[in-house]
Amino acid sequence: MWKRLITVLIFIIAVLMLTAIMLDRWISWKTAPYIFDNVDQLPKREVGMVLGTSKYYKGGKYNQYYSYRIQGALNAYNSGKVKYLLLSGDNANKNYNEPLTMKTDLIKRGVPASSIVMDFAGFRTLDSIVRTQRVFNTDDFTIITQRFHCERAVFIAMYSGIAAQCYAVSSPKNMMTVRFREVLARLGALTDLYILKREPRYLGKPESIPVQHTVPTGIQGYPAVSPEELQELEKKPHKK
């Protein structure tokens, strides 16, 4: 009895693992035509949207994923493949601000502030992709991130009817754990899109790129979601 039960359980686990791998490969295959490893082959777009990540790990070690994305943004901008850089990421608290950190580093490396727009409400990849279209009125843009992330991001864009492409930047050599987590992230994305039909957590006031407004005094780049709006957002219960 127990032997048969264990056999059935192993079979179910094997089927689930095989399904997860097949879905992972399907997403890679479906998005392949829209991903470019070489910046010289990258078609020109007005906006390059950089997906945010932390600059440092919790232990203080420098995050290579971050440095490669910054370098990729510089490559795309300096080669004329994009005119503006939209920095999309999380702004969890005063000490953690992905868009502002990216902006600071890009300006230090020669990108003019007038070519940079920040999106502080890129809480998830889905939020960043959909907000680029709906908030920043950009339907045909270049995503900048690692290839494994490119595939999920482009898939979300395709599902949402957005004509995005992706510039796949380099990845650290040892990324087995990250790649395993990506399989789970893709299952989560499929669940969000096809089952839960999730929308971005926050949309806010639409703004075009280049942003047509006056920057308030004391604010380094006025975002589509202001710090005050984010504070109000944090007070509201999160929708599941």
mmCIF file of C-alpha atoms in Angstrom:
data_model
loop_
_atom_site.group_PDB
_atom_site.id
_atom_site.type_symbol
_atom_site.label_atom_id
_atom_site.label_comp_id
_atom_site.label_asym_id
_atom_site.label_seq_id
_atom_site.Cartn_x
_atom_site.Cartn_y
_atom_site.Cartn_z
ATOM 1 C CA MET A 1 0.000 0.000 0.000
ATOM 2 C CA TRP A 2 2.666 2.499 1.080
ATOM 3 C CA LYS A 3 4.920 1.456 -1.788
ATOM 4 C CA ARG A 4 2.151 2.134 -4.291
ATOM 5 C CA LEU A 5 1.357 5.489 -2.681
ATOM 6 C CA ILE A 6 5.014 6.543 -2.849
ATOM 7 C CA THR A 7 5.178 5.507 -6.506
ATOM 8 C CA VAL A 8 2.114 7.616 -7.344
ATOM 9 C CA LEU A 9 3.533 10.563 -5.426
ATOM 10 C CA ILE A 10 6.864 10.332 -7.279
ATOM 11 C CA PHE A 11 4.989 10.147 -10.572
ATOM 12 C CA ILE A 12 2.953 13.284 -9.763
ATOM 13 C CA ILE A 13 6.085 15.185 -8.736
ATOM 14 C CA ALA A 14 7.836 14.093 -11.944
ATOM 15 C CA VAL A 15 4.895 15.267 -14.069
ATOM 16 C CA LEU A 16 4.802 18.640 -12.298
ATOM 17 C CA MET A 17 8.553 19.117 -12.740
ATOM 18 C CA LEU A 18 8.373 18.165 -16.411
ATOM 19 C CA THR A 19 5.463 20.568 -16.927
ATOM 20 C CA ALA A 20 7.381 23.393 -15.267
ATOM 21 C CA ILE A 21 10.431 22.739 -17.456
ATOM 22 C CA MET A 22 8.324 22.574 -20.619
ATOM 23 C CA LEU A 23 6.593 25.874 -19.802
ATOM 24 C CA ASP A 24 9.954 27.440 -19.069
ATOM 25 C CA ARG A 25 11.311 26.293 -22.455
ATOM 26 C CA TRP A 26 8.120 27.409 -24.232
ATOM 27 C CA ILE A 27 8.498 30.951 -22.918
ATOM 28 C CA SER A 28 12.159 30.987 -24.026
ATOM 29 C CA TRP A 29 11.235 29.758 -27.514
ATOM 30 C CA LYS A 30 8.296 32.133 -27.934
ATOM 31 C CA THR A 31 10.269 35.260 -26.990
ATOM 32 C CA ALA A 32 13.569 34.421 -28.744
ATOM 33 C CA PRO A 33 12.929 36.565 -31.893
ATOM 34 C CA TYR A 34 12.585 39.705 -29.768
ATOM 35 C CA ILE A 35 15.764 39.368 -27.688
ATOM 36 C CA PHE A 36 19.168 40.692 -28.791
ATOM 37 C CA ASP A 37 22.543 39.948 -27.205
ATOM 38 C CA ASN A 38 24.530 42.269 -29.469
ATOM 39 C CA VAL A 39 23.852 45.991 -29.158
ATOM 40 C CA ASP A 40 24.882 46.515 -32.805
ATOM 41 C CA GLN A 41 21.969 44.307 -33.920
ATOM 42 C CA LEU A 42 19.486 45.979 -31.583
ATOM 43 C CA PRO A 43 16.802 47.913 -33.533
ATOM 44 C CA LYS A 44 16.472 51.548 -32.510
ATOM 45 C CA ARG A 45 13.709 52.566 -30.130
ATOM 46 C CA GLU A 46 13.000 55.870 -28.422
ATOM 47 C CA VAL A 47 12.811 54.435 -24.899
ATOM 48 C CA GLY A 48 15.009 51.908 -23.126
ATOM 49 C CA MET A 49 13.378 50.619 -19.936
ATOM 50 C CA VAL A 50 15.868 49.319 -17.370
ATOM 51 C CA LEU A 51 14.460 46.777 -14.927
ATOM 52 C CA GLY A 52 15.681 47.571 -11.437
ATOM 53 C CA THR A 53 17.498 45.428 -8.928
ATOM 54 C CA SER A 54 19.425 46.162 -5.747
ATOM 55 C CA LYS A 55 22.964 47.519 -6.086
ATOM 56 C CA TYR A 56 24.160 45.504 -3.088
ATOM 57 C CA TYR A 57 23.113 42.217 -1.519
ATOM 58 C CA LYS A 58 22.004 42.175 2.119
ATOM 59 C CA GLY A 59 25.502 41.222 3.239
ATOM 60 C CA GLY A 60 26.957 44.272 1.497
ATOM 61 C CA LYS A 61 28.424 42.429 -1.509
ATOM 62 C CA TYR A 62 28.169 44.248 -4.847
ATOM 63 C CA ASN A 63 25.428 42.896 -7.134
ATOM 64 C CA GLN A 64 26.836 42.062 -10.571
ATOM 65 C CA TYR A 65 23.340 41.853 -12.051
ATOM 66 C CA TYR A 66 22.996 45.540 -11.254
ATOM 67 C CA SER A 67 26.358 46.527 -12.762
ATOM 68 C CA TYR A 68 25.649 44.628 -15.989
ATOM 69 C CA ARG A 69 22.271 46.344 -16.370
ATOM 70 C CA ILE A 70 23.824 49.773 -15.840
ATOM 71 C CA GLN A 71 26.489 48.974 -18.419
ATOM 72 C CA GLY A 72 23.814 47.701 -20.798
ATOM 73 C CA ALA A 73 21.851 50.916 -20.396
ATOM 74 C CA LEU A 74 24.996 52.904 -21.167
ATOM 75 C CA ASN A 75 25.729 50.761 -24.234
ATOM 76 C CA ALA A 76 22.214 51.210 -25.598
ATOM 77 C CA TYR A 77 22.196 54.956 -24.950
ATOM 78 C CA ASN A 78 25.723 55.756 -26.150
ATOM 79 C CA SER A 79 25.251 53.723 -29.324
ATOM 80 C CA GLY A 80 22.108 55.683 -30.175
ATOM 81 C CA LYS A 81 19.839 52.662 -29.886
ATOM 82 C CA VAL A 82 17.633 54.503 -27.370
ATOM 83 C CA LYS A 83 17.081 58.220 -26.765
ATOM 84 C CA TYR A 84 15.687 58.034 -23.227
ATOM 85 C CA LEU A 85 16.253 55.685 -20.301
ATOM 86 C CA LEU A 86 13.236 54.812 -18.152
ATOM 87 C CA LEU A 87 14.469 53.430 -14.821
ATOM 88 C CA SER A 88 11.803 51.214 -13.305
ATOM 89 C CA GLY A 89 12.121 49.702 -9.863
ATOM 90 C CA ASP A 90 11.071 49.550 -6.250
ATOM 91 C CA ASN A 91 11.185 52.427 -3.785
ATOM 92 C CA ALA A 92 10.581 50.499 -0.582
ATOM 93 C CA ASN A 93 11.852 53.102 1.863
ATOM 94 C CA LYS A 94 14.167 56.090 2.273
ATOM 95 C CA ASN A 95 17.221 53.824 2.301
ATOM 96 C CA TYR A 96 16.204 51.671 -0.679
ATOM 97 C CA ASN A 97 15.433 53.381 -3.956
ATOM 98 C CA GLU A 98 16.292 51.427 -7.103
ATOM 99 C CA PRO A 99 15.424 54.099 -9.722
ATOM 100 C CA LEU A 100 17.272 56.898 -7.922
ATOM 101 C CA THR A 101 20.335 54.689 -7.388
ATOM 102 C CA MET A 102 20.410 53.809 -11.098
ATOM 103 C CA LYS A 103 19.952 57.451 -12.078
ATOM 104 C CA THR A 104 22.819 58.574 -9.861
ATOM 105 C CA ASP A 105 25.190 56.002 -11.351
ATOM 106 C CA LEU A 106 24.149 56.730 -14.942
ATOM 107 C CA ILE A 107 24.638 60.486 -14.514
ATOM 108 C CA LYS A 108 28.086 59.835 -13.013
ATOM 109 C CA ARG A 109 28.916 57.919 -16.189
ATOM 110 C CA GLY A 110 27.835 60.660 -18.547
ATOM 111 C CA VAL A 111 24.115 60.248 -19.264
ATOM 112 C CA PRO A 112 22.392 63.660 -19.040
ATOM 113 C CA ALA A 113 19.568 63.954 -16.507
ATOM 114 C CA SER A 114 17.296 65.209 -19.314
ATOM 115 C CA SER A 115 17.496 61.754 -20.911
ATOM 116 C CA ILE A 116 16.470 59.903 -17.747
ATOM 117 C CA VAL A 117 12.962 59.264 -16.414
ATOM 118 C CA MET A 118 12.278 57.391 -13.170
ATOM 119 C CA ASP A 119 9.408 55.058 -12.392
ATOM 120 C CA PHE A 120 9.186 54.402 -8.657
ATOM 121 C CA ALA A 121 6.267 51.954 -8.916
ATOM 122 C CA GLY A 122 8.017 49.110 -10.735
ATOM 123 C CA PHE A 123 7.270 46.747 -7.869
ATOM 124 C CA ARG A 124 7.260 43.671 -10.132
ATOM 125 C CA THR A 125 8.247 42.928 -13.720
ATOM 126 C CA LEU A 126 4.562 42.959 -14.687
ATOM 127 C CA ASP A 127 4.136 46.413 -13.154
ATOM 128 C CA SER A 128 7.190 47.785 -14.976
ATOM 129 C CA ILE A 129 6.129 46.452 -18.378
ATOM 130 C CA VAL A 130 2.476 47.490 -18.245
ATOM 131 C CA ARG A 131 3.207 50.886 -16.671
ATOM 132 C CA THR A 132 5.687 51.707 -19.439
ATOM 133 C CA GLN A 133 2.805 51.440 -21.883
ATOM 134 C CA ARG A 134 -0.086 52.863 -19.878
ATOM 135 C CA VAL A 135 1.630 55.511 -17.755
ATOM 136 C CA PHE A 136 4.450 56.602 -20.042
ATOM 137 C CA ASN A 137 2.506 56.147 -23.290
ATOM 138 C CA THR A 138 5.214 53.985 -24.843
ATOM 139 C CA ASP A 139 4.081 50.925 -26.772
ATOM 140 C CA ASP A 140 7.300 50.042 -28.602
ATOM 141 C CA PHE A 141 10.334 50.052 -26.327
ATOM 142 C CA THR A 142 13.523 48.211 -25.424
ATOM 143 C CA ILE A 143 13.766 46.338 -22.122
ATOM 144 C CA ILE A 144 17.253 46.113 -20.619
ATOM 145 C CA THR A 145 18.080 43.206 -18.310
ATOM 146 C CA GLN A 146 19.628 39.704 -18.279
ATOM 147 C CA ARG A 147 18.445 37.151 -20.875
ATOM 148 C CA PHE A 148 16.515 34.948 -18.442
ATOM 149 C CA HIS A 149 14.676 38.056 -17.212
ATOM 150 C CA CYS A 150 14.259 39.297 -20.800
ATOM 151 C CA GLU A 151 12.293 36.198 -21.692
ATOM 152 C CA ARG A 152 9.779 36.626 -18.883
ATOM 153 C CA ALA A 153 9.494 40.392 -19.444
ATOM 154 C CA VAL A 154 8.948 40.073 -23.200
ATOM 155 C CA PHE A 155 6.396 37.308 -22.618
ATOM 156 C CA ILE A 156 4.420 39.600 -20.312
ATOM 157 C CA ALA A 157 4.618 42.328 -22.952
ATOM 158 C CA MET A 158 3.404 39.983 -25.699
ATOM 159 C CA TYR A 159 0.465 38.858 -23.572
ATOM 160 C CA SER A 160 -0.412 42.508 -22.908
ATOM 161 C CA GLY A 161 -0.271 43.457 -26.593
ATOM 162 C CA ILE A 162 2.904 45.514 -26.167
ATOM 163 C CA ALA A 163 5.500 45.514 -28.954
ATOM 164 C CA ALA A 164 8.595 45.339 -26.756
ATOM 165 C CA GLN A 165 12.030 43.948 -27.483
ATOM 166 C CA CYS A 166 14.872 43.243 -25.062
ATOM 167 C CA TYR A 167 18.590 43.898 -24.938
ATOM 168 C CA ALA A 168 20.043 40.932 -23.040
ATOM 169 C CA VAL A 169 23.041 42.045 -20.997
ATOM 170 C CA SER A 170 25.670 39.785 -19.448
ATOM 171 C CA SER A 171 24.998 37.577 -16.435
ATOM 172 C CA PRO A 172 27.331 36.469 -13.626
ATOM 173 C CA LYS A 173 28.867 33.053 -14.288
ATOM 174 C CA ASN A 174 27.459 31.335 -11.204
ATOM 175 C CA MET A 175 23.688 31.741 -11.499
ATOM 176 C CA MET A 176 22.217 28.266 -11.005
ATOM 177 C CA THR A 177 20.152 29.334 -7.976
ATOM 178 C CA VAL A 178 18.858 32.406 -9.807
ATOM 179 C CA ARG A 179 17.952 30.313 -12.853
ATOM 180 C CA PHE A 180 16.029 27.851 -10.677
ATOM 181 C CA ARG A 181 14.122 30.727 -9.084
ATOM 182 C CA GLU A 182 13.350 32.015 -12.562
ATOM 183 C CA VAL A 183 11.480 28.786 -13.398
ATOM 184 C CA LEU A 184 9.253 29.450 -10.387
ATOM 185 C CA ALA A 185 8.942 33.135 -11.337
ATOM 186 C CA ARG A 186 7.695 32.137 -14.790
ATOM 187 C CA LEU A 187 5.074 29.873 -13.270
ATOM 188 C CA GLY A 188 4.043 32.820 -11.114
ATOM 189 C CA ALA A 189 3.852 35.083 -14.164
ATOM 190 C CA LEU A 190 1.681 32.591 -16.026
ATOM 191 C CA THR A 191 -0.615 32.386 -12.995
ATOM 192 C CA ASP A 192 -0.807 36.186 -12.775
ATOM 193 C CA LEU A 193 -1.604 36.572 -16.473
ATOM 194 C CA TYR A 194 -3.894 33.648 -17.269
ATOM 195 C CA ILE A 195 -5.568 32.809 -13.962
ATOM 196 C CA LEU A 196 -5.501 35.805 -11.619
ATOM 197 C CA LYS A 197 -5.563 38.431 -14.427
ATOM 198 C CA ARG A 198 -3.484 40.752 -12.260
ATOM 199 C CA GLU A 199 -2.958 44.414 -13.038
ATOM 200 C CA PRO A 200 -0.154 46.726 -11.865
ATOM 201 C CA ARG A 201 -0.421 47.608 -8.214
ATOM 202 C CA TYR A 202 -0.463 51.311 -9.029
ATOM 203 C CA LEU A 203 -0.917 53.249 -12.262
ATOM 204 C CA GLY A 204 -1.319 56.913 -11.441
ATOM 205 C CA LYS A 205 -1.265 59.945 -13.716
ATOM 206 C CA PRO A 206 -0.133 59.290 -17.331
ATOM 207 C CA GLU A 207 3.017 61.070 -18.473
ATOM 208 C CA SER A 208 4.710 61.088 -21.863
ATOM 209 C CA ILE A 209 8.414 60.639 -22.570
ATOM 210 C CA PRO A 210 10.115 63.075 -22.642
ATOM 211 C CA VAL A 211 8.182 64.185 -19.586
ATOM 212 C CA GLN A 212 6.547 67.573 -20.165
ATOM 213 C CA HIS A 213 6.528 69.204 -16.742
ATOM 214 C CA THR A 214 8.505 71.418 -14.417
ATOM 215 C CA VAL A 215 10.577 69.581 -11.837
ATOM 216 C CA PRO A 216 9.686 70.743 -8.308
ATOM 217 C CA THR A 217 12.552 72.291 -6.319
ATOM 218 C CA GLY A 218 14.533 69.778 -4.287
ATOM 219 C CA ILE A 219 13.364 66.670 -6.155
ATOM 220 C CA GLN A 220 15.932 64.863 -8.328
ATOM 221 C CA GLY A 221 13.713 63.829 -11.226
ATOM 222 C CA TYR A 222 9.969 63.966 -10.763
ATOM 223 C CA PRO A 223 8.566 60.388 -11.025
ATOM 224 C CA ALA A 224 5.259 59.155 -12.374
ATOM 225 C CA VAL A 225 4.490 58.265 -8.771
ATOM 226 C CA SER A 226 5.589 60.962 -6.344
ATOM 227 C CA PRO A 227 6.981 60.072 -2.885
ATOM 228 C CA GLU A 228 3.795 61.463 -1.334
ATOM 229 C CA GLU A 229 1.637 59.189 -3.490
ATOM 230 C CA LEU A 230 3.767 56.199 -2.537
ATOM 231 C CA GLN A 231 3.319 56.971 1.146
ATOM 232 C CA GLU A 232 -0.448 57.047 0.679
ATOM 233 C CA LEU A 233 -0.256 53.815 -1.284
ATOM 234 C CA GLU A 234 1.598 52.060 1.542
ATOM 235 C CA LYS A 235 -1.218 52.977 3.962
ATOM 236 C CA LYS A 236 -3.800 51.146 1.851
ATOM 237 C CA PRO A 237 -4.338 47.371 2.178
ATOM 238 C CA HIS A 238 -2.735 45.437 -0.684
ATOM 239 C CA LYS A 239 -5.092 43.692 -3.069
ATOM 240 C CA LYS A 240 -4.363 40.019 -3.616
#
